[in-house]
């Protein structure tokens, strides 16, 4: 299942009406935070009809979401074997992909849509090992037109040691309300 399919499912499963288009709205409707939480949780779920996960769900295998609201998404997971390198470290590409998903969910919690990355920077500080629990904390930090800046900190849950920090700009692939 692609992230766009999950986005459509989340949007269509909401029982509340769509958000107003008022850009000065301070508090996003609750359905946006609920949608962001479900999107993250579904990303770690198995694909319907089989034991395998969708490719884009691999980085969030076993994710537990603790917060998804008002421009913030916090979740944790234990580093699974299928996402480690030969030395038993959480693979850097898997870290980057998980960070990207958490940033997208932080945006979804206030804008109600999944955006795509246009600039992405990640810095690695310490490895996370197989079965080690990590926490990912994504936050919206700025909006400029269709662009949104987000950051994510990834820390070892037990020690608080910094694993990585990601910074990215994301944009809507089309205008809200577009029929295309």
Coordinates of C-alpha atoms in Angstrom, one line a residue:
X1 CA 0.0 0.0 0.0
X2 CA 1.5 3.4 -1.0
X3 CA 1.5 6.4 1.3
X4 CA -0.9 8.1 -1.1
X5 CA -3.3 5.1 -0.8
X6 CA -3.0 5.4 3.0
X7 CA -3.6 9.1 2.8
X8 CA -6.8 8.6 0.8
X9 CA -8.0 5.9 3.2
X10 CA -7.4 8.1 6.2
X11 CA -9.1 11.1 4.5
X12 CA -12.1 9.0 3.5
X13 CA -12.4 7.2 6.8
X14 CA -12.8 10.5 8.7
X15 CA -16.3 11.1 10.0
X16 CA -15.8 14.8 10.3
X17 CA -16.2 17.4 7.6
X18 CA -13.1 18.6 5.7
X19 CA -11.2 21.5 7.2
X20 CA -12.1 25.0 6.3
X21 CA -9.6 26.6 3.8
X22 CA -8.9 29.5 6.2
X23 CA -5.1 29.8 6.4
X24 CA -5.2 31.7 9.7
X25 CA -6.9 28.8 11.5
X26 CA -4.9 28.3 14.7
X27 CA -6.1 24.9 16.0
X28 CA -6.4 22.2 13.4
X29 CA -9.4 20.0 13.5
X30 CA -9.1 16.8 15.5
X31 CA -9.5 14.6 12.4
X32 CA -6.0 15.8 11.2
X33 CA -4.2 14.5 14.3
X34 CA -6.3 11.3 14.3
X35 CA -5.4 10.8 10.6
X36 CA -1.7 11.4 11.2
X37 CA -1.7 8.8 14.1
X38 CA -3.6 6.2 12.0
X39 CA -1.2 6.8 9.0
X40 CA 1.9 6.1 11.2
X41 CA 0.3 3.1 12.8
X42 CA -0.8 1.7 9.5
X43 CA 2.7 2.2 8.1
X44 CA 3.9 -0.4 10.6
X45 CA 1.1 -2.9 9.9
X46 CA 1.3 -5.8 7.5
X47 CA -0.1 -5.6 4.0
X48 CA -3.6 -6.9 3.6
X49 CA -3.6 -10.5 2.3
X50 CA -0.1 -11.4 3.2
X51 CA 2.7 -11.4 5.8
X52 CA 4.9 -9.0 3.9
X53 CA 5.0 -5.3 4.4
X54 CA 4.7 -2.7 1.7
X55 CA 8.1 -1.4 0.8
X56 CA 7.4 2.1 2.2
X57 CA 6.2 0.4 5.5
X58 CA 9.5 -1.3 6.2
X59 CA 11.1 1.6 8.1
X60 CA 8.2 1.8 10.6
X61 CA 8.0 -2.0 11.4
X62 CA 6.5 -2.3 14.9
X63 CA 6.0 1.4 15.4
X64 CA 4.2 2.6 18.5
X65 CA 2.7 6.1 18.2
X66 CA 2.6 8.1 21.5
X67 CA 1.6 11.5 20.1
X68 CA 0.3 12.9 16.8
X69 CA -1.1 16.4 17.2
X70 CA -0.6 20.1 16.5
X71 CA 2.4 19.8 14.2
X72 CA 4.2 17.1 16.2
X73 CA 4.5 13.3 15.8
X74 CA 6.3 11.1 18.4
X75 CA 6.7 7.4 18.1
X76 CA 9.1 4.6 19.1
X77 CA 10.2 1.3 17.7
X78 CA 12.6 -1.5 18.4
X79 CA 15.2 -1.8 15.7
X80 CA 14.2 -5.0 13.8
X81 CA 16.7 -7.4 12.3
X82 CA 15.6 -6.8 8.7
X83 CA 16.6 -3.1 9.0
X84 CA 20.2 -3.7 10.3
X85 CA 23.5 -3.8 8.5
X86 CA 26.2 -6.5 8.8
X87 CA 27.4 -5.1 12.2
X88 CA 23.9 -5.1 13.7
X89 CA 23.4 -1.4 13.5
X90 CA 20.1 0.2 12.3
X91 CA 20.8 0.9 8.6
X92 CA 21.2 4.6 7.9
X93 CA 18.8 4.4 4.9
X94 CA 16.1 2.9 7.1
X95 CA 16.7 5.7 9.7
X96 CA 16.3 8.3 7.0
X97 CA 13.1 6.7 5.6
X98 CA 11.6 6.4 9.1
X99 CA 12.5 10.1 9.8
X100 CA 10.9 11.1 6.6
X101 CA 7.6 9.3 7.5
X102 CA 7.5 10.9 11.0
X103 CA 8.0 14.4 9.5
X104 CA 5.2 13.7 7.0
X105 CA 2.9 12.7 9.9
X106 CA 3.8 15.8 11.9
X107 CA 2.7 17.9 8.9
X108 CA -0.4 15.8 8.4
X109 CA -1.4 16.5 12.0
X110 CA -1.9 20.2 11.1
X111 CA -2.5 20.3 7.4
X112 CA -4.4 17.1 6.8
X113 CA -2.3 16.0 3.8
X114 CA 1.0 14.1 3.3
X115 CA 3.6 16.3 1.6
X116 CA 6.7 15.3 -0.4
X117 CA 10.2 16.1 0.4
X118 CA 12.0 18.7 -1.7
X119 CA 15.1 19.2 0.5
X120 CA 16.3 16.7 3.1
X121 CA 19.3 16.7 5.4
X122 CA 20.2 14.2 8.0
X123 CA 23.1 14.0 10.4
X124 CA 24.0 10.8 12.2
X125 CA 25.6 10.9 15.7
X126 CA 25.5 7.3 17.1
X127 CA 24.4 3.9 15.9
X128 CA 21.3 2.2 17.3
X129 CA 21.7 -1.5 17.6
X130 CA 19.4 -4.5 16.8
X131 CA 16.4 -4.6 19.3
X132 CA 17.4 -1.3 20.8
X133 CA 14.3 1.0 21.3
X134 CA 14.5 4.4 19.7
X135 CA 12.1 7.4 19.8
X136 CA 11.5 9.6 16.8
X137 CA 10.2 13.1 17.5
X138 CA 9.1 15.1 14.4
X139 CA 8.0 18.8 14.7
X140 CA 6.7 21.4 12.2
X141 CA 8.9 24.5 12.6
X142 CA 7.8 26.8 9.8
X143 CA 5.3 27.4 6.9
X144 CA 6.1 29.4 3.8
X145 CA 3.3 29.2 1.2
X146 CA 3.0 25.5 0.1
X147 CA 6.3 24.7 1.8
X148 CA 6.6 23.4 5.4
X149 CA 9.9 22.9 7.3
X150 CA 10.1 20.0 9.7
X151 CA 12.7 18.5 12.0
X152 CA 13.1 15.1 13.6
X153 CA 15.3 14.0 16.5
X154 CA 15.9 10.3 16.9
X155 CA 17.2 9.2 20.3
X156 CA 17.8 6.0 22.1
X157 CA 14.9 5.7 24.4
X158 CA 16.7 4.3 27.4
X159 CA 19.7 6.6 27.5
X160 CA 18.4 9.6 25.5
X161 CA 21.6 9.5 23.3
X162 CA 21.1 11.2 20.0
X163 CA 21.1 8.9 17.0
X164 CA 20.3 11.4 14.3
X165 CA 18.7 14.7 13.5
X166 CA 16.8 15.3 10.2
X167 CA 15.7 18.6 8.7
X168 CA 13.6 18.9 5.6
X169 CA 11.3 21.1 3.5
X170 CA 8.2 19.4 2.2
X171 CA 5.6 20.7 -0.2
X172 CA 2.2 19.6 -1.5
X173 CA 2.4 17.8 -4.8
X174 CA -0.7 19.7 -5.8
X175 CA -2.9 22.5 -4.4
X176 CA -5.5 21.5 -1.8
X177 CA -8.8 21.0 -3.5
X178 CA -7.2 20.3 -6.9
X179 CA -9.3 17.9 -9.1
X180 CA -6.1 16.6 -10.9

